Amino acid sequence: MRSTSLCEQGSTDGRAERVKCAGVSCFTFSMKINENTMLEGQRVLLVPYNAEHVPRYHEWMKSPELQQLTASEPLTLEQEYDMQRSWREDDDKCTFIILDTQKWADPSVDEETCMLGDVNIFLTDSTDPSLAELEVMIAEESYRGKGIGKEVTLMMMRYGVKKLGIKRFQAKIGLDNHTSIAMFKKLHFQEVSVCQVFKEVTLELTVDESVQKTLLEEVQMKERDYRQTCSGRRAQKGQNDTQAS
């Protein structure tokens, strides 16, 4: 974990463990709120990060480019499984895997094949649970530059405001990641600091009445029961296989 004393606005590694108070979570609600939640947008689905997603995620994170963009160190597959369990169990993280809706609509396609990235909310201040750090990773290069990151970001912000009571979002982005910086600025995030130690900029958006109205009324998103939806998808696959035979 990075030492924030090096830079007042320095971030910790998004894949590293966050600080706990005396070994006990300092936050007032559990991020397990999303363990059975599927968020359906126009082109993407957001689903809980499960063990079945780890192998492909692990392959993504072998990329030097993604390691640099996410300020991450390479992990073994076993460590990646440990990280996945940590993200599911910890109270200060809310993680979704991003799926391609069109691919996922075909029940013959494994969910792992539909993966294209992930999105996270981290509660970084134990004294202010309404402050959240937002991270988005479009890992599959073929999906970049198509507005997917914007759609995912708005969906996650809507979820954070409605379900988690978030009132202020931060995004900490590498200074070389001009595409992400430009996207967040288009969403009206404002630059609040630059940390040369970690070579990153911190952007921030306060959820005022106007922002909240936009997120709740204009962002198209449906919340569904993840396990029930997956069960229906498996049943459809079984019917299709039976008909094919």
C-alpha positions in Angstrom: 0.0 0.0 0.0 1.2 3.5 -0.8 1.9 5.9 2.0 -0.4 8.9 1.7 2.0 11.0 3.8 4.1 11.3 0.6 1.4 13.3 -1.0 -1.7 14.9 0.6 -4.0 13.7 -2.1 -2.1 10.5 -3.0 -4.3 7.4 -3.6 -3.7 3.9 -2.4 -3.5 1.0 -4.9 -7.0 0.2 -6.0 -6.3 -3.5 -5.8 -4.6 -3.3 -2.4 -6.1 -3.7 1.0 -7.6 -0.5 2.5 -6.8 0.6 6.0 -9.0 -0.7 8.8 -9.6 0.8 12.2 -8.2 -1.6 14.9 -8.8 -4.5 12.6 -12.6 -3.7 12.4 -14.3 -2.0 9.5 -14.9 1.7 10.2 -17.8 2.1 7.9 -21.5 2.1 8.8 -22.9 -0.2 6.1 -21.7 -3.3 4.3 -20.7 -3.3 0.6 -22.2 -6.8 0.4 -25.3 -4.9 -0.6 -24.4 -5.7 -4.2 -23.6 -9.4 -3.8 -26.9 -10.4 -5.6 -27.3 -7.2 -7.7 -27.2 -7.0 -11.5 -27.4 -3.5 -13.1 -28.6 -3.5 -16.6 -27.7 -0.6 -18.9 -28.1 -0.1 -22.6 -25.0 -1.9 -23.7 -23.5 -3.3 -20.5 -24.4 -5.3 -17.5 -22.8 -4.9 -14.1 -22.6 -8.0 -12.0 -20.9 -9.0 -8.7 -17.3 -10.0 -8.9 -17.4 -13.8 -8.4 -14.7 -16.5 -8.4 -15.7 -17.6 -11.9 -14.5 -14.2 -13.2 -11.0 -14.4 -11.6 -9.2 -16.4 -14.4 -10.0 -13.8 -17.0 -9.4 -10.9 -14.7 -6.0 -12.4 -13.9 -5.1 -12.6 -17.6 -6.1 -8.9 -18.0 -3.8 -7.9 -15.1 -0.8 -9.5 -16.7 -0.8 -6.6 -19.2 1.9 -4.0 -18.4 -0.4 -1.3 -19.8 -3.3 -2.2 -17.4 -0.8 -2.5 -14.5 0.4 1.0 -15.2 -3.1 2.5 -15.7 -4.4 0.9 -12.4 -1.1 1.4 -10.4 -1.1 -2.3 -9.8 1.5 -5.0 -9.2 1.1 -8.4 -10.9 -0.4 -11.1 -8.7 -0.4 -14.9 -8.8 -3.7 -16.6 -9.6 -4.0 -17.7 -6.0 -3.5 -14.1 -4.8 -6.1 -12.9 -7.3 -8.6 -15.3 -5.8 -7.7 -13.9 -2.4 -8.2 -10.4 -3.7 -11.6 -11.3 -5.1 -12.7 -12.7 -1.7 -11.5 -9.6 0.0 -13.4 -7.3 -2.4 -16.6 -9.3 -1.8 -16.2 -9.4 2.0 -14.8 -6.0 2.8 -17.1 -3.2 3.9 -15.4 -0.4 2.1 -15.5 -1.7 -1.5 -18.3 -2.1 -4.0 -17.1 -3.9 -7.2 -18.9 -4.9 -10.4 -17.7 -6.8 -13.4 -18.7 -5.2 -16.7 -20.3 -7.6 -19.2 -21.3 -7.1 -22.9 -25.1 -7.2 -22.9 -25.4 -8.5 -26.4 -23.0 -11.4 -25.8 -24.7 -12.2 -22.5 -28.1 -12.4 -24.1 -26.9 -15.6 -25.8 -27.2 -18.3 -23.1 -24.7 -20.5 -24.8 -21.9 -18.0 -24.2 -20.1 -18.4 -20.9 -20.3 -15.3 -18.6 -16.5 -15.1 -18.5 -16.5 -14.6 -22.2 -18.8 -11.6 -21.9 -16.4 -9.8 -19.5 -14.9 -6.5 -20.7 -13.8 -4.7 -17.5 -14.7 -3.7 -14.0 -15.9 -0.7 -12.0 -15.4 0.0 -8.3 -16.4 2.3 -5.5 -14.1 2.7 -2.6 -15.0 4.4 0.7 -11.7 6.1 1.5 -12.6 8.2 4.5 -14.0 6.4 7.6 -15.3 9.7 9.0 -17.3 10.5 5.8 -19.1 7.5 4.2 -20.7 9.8 1.7 -17.3 10.3 0.0 -16.4 7.7 -2.6 -13.5 7.1 -4.9 -14.6 5.8 -8.3 -12.5 3.6 -10.6 -13.4 2.2 -14.0 -11.3 -0.1 -16.1 -12.2 -1.1 -19.7 -9.8 -4.0 -20.0 -10.8 -5.2 -23.4 -9.2 -2.9 -26.0 -11.9 -3.5 -28.6 -14.4 -1.8 -26.3 -12.5 1.4 -25.7 -13.3 4.7 -27.4 -17.0 3.7 -27.8 -18.6 5.4 -24.8 -18.7 2.3 -22.7 -16.6 3.9 -19.9 -19.1 6.8 -19.7 -22.1 4.6 -19.6 -20.6 2.4 -16.8 -19.4 5.5 -14.8 -22.9 7.0 -14.9 -24.5 3.7 -13.9 -22.1 3.3 -11.0 -22.7 6.9 -9.9 -26.5 6.4 -10.0 -26.1 3.2 -7.9 -23.8 5.0 -5.4 -26.2 7.9 -4.9 -29.3 5.8 -4.7 -28.1 2.8 -2.7 -25.0 4.0 -0.8 -25.9 7.6 -0.1 -22.8 8.9 -1.9 -22.7 12.7 -2.0 -19.2 13.3 -3.4 -17.2 11.3 -5.9 -13.5 11.4 -6.5 -11.5 9.9 -9.4 -7.7 9.6 -9.1 -6.2 9.1 -12.6 -2.7 8.8 -13.9 -1.5 12.0 -15.6 -0.7 10.1 -18.8 -4.3 8.7 -19.0 -5.6 11.6 -21.0 -8.7 9.7 -22.2 -10.0 9.0 -18.7 -9.3 12.5 -17.5 -11.2 13.9 -20.5 -14.1 11.6 -19.9 -14.5 12.6 -16.2 -14.2 16.2 -17.0 -17.0 15.8 -19.6 -19.1 14.5 -16.7 -18.3 17.8 -14.9 -15.7 16.5 -12.5 -13.3 19.3 -11.5 -9.6 19.0 -10.9 -8.8 19.5 -7.3 -5.2 18.4 -7.0 -2.2 17.0 -8.8 0.3 14.6 -7.1 3.6 14.5 -8.8 4.8 11.7 -6.5 2.3 9.2 -7.8 1.9 11.1 -11.1 -1.9 11.4 -10.8 -4.6 14.0 -10.8 -7.6 14.0 -8.5 -10.9 15.0 -9.9 -14.0 15.6 -7.9 -17.8 16.0 -8.3 -20.2 17.0 -5.6 -23.7 15.5 -6.0 -25.9 18.6 -5.8 -29.6 18.6 -6.5 -29.0 19.0 -10.3 -26.5 16.1 -10.5 -28.8 13.8 -8.4 -31.8 14.6 -10.7 -29.8 13.8 -13.8 -28.5 10.5 -12.4 -31.8 9.3 -11.1 -34.0 10.5 -14.0 -31.8 10.4 -17.1 -29.4 7.4 -16.6 -31.1 4.4 -18.0 -30.6 1.4 -15.7 -32.6 -1.5 -14.3 -31.7 -3.4 -11.1 -32.3 -7.1 -11.3 -31.8 -10.2 -9.1 -28.5 -11.6 -10.2 -28.9 -15.2 -9.1 -32.5 -15.4 -10.4 -31.4 -14.0 -13.7 -28.5 -16.4 -14.0 -30.8 -19.3 -13.1 -33.2 -18.3 -15.9 -30.3 -18.0 -18.3 -29.1 -21.6 -17.4 -32.6 -22.9 -17.9 -32.8 -21.3 -21.3 -29.5 -22.8 -22.3 -30.8 -26.2 -21.2 -33.9 -25.8 -23.3 -31.9 -24.8 -26.3 -29.6 -27.8 -25.9 -32.5 -30.1 -25.6 -34.1 -28.7 -28.8 -30.8 -28.9 -30.6 -30.5 -32.6 -29.8 
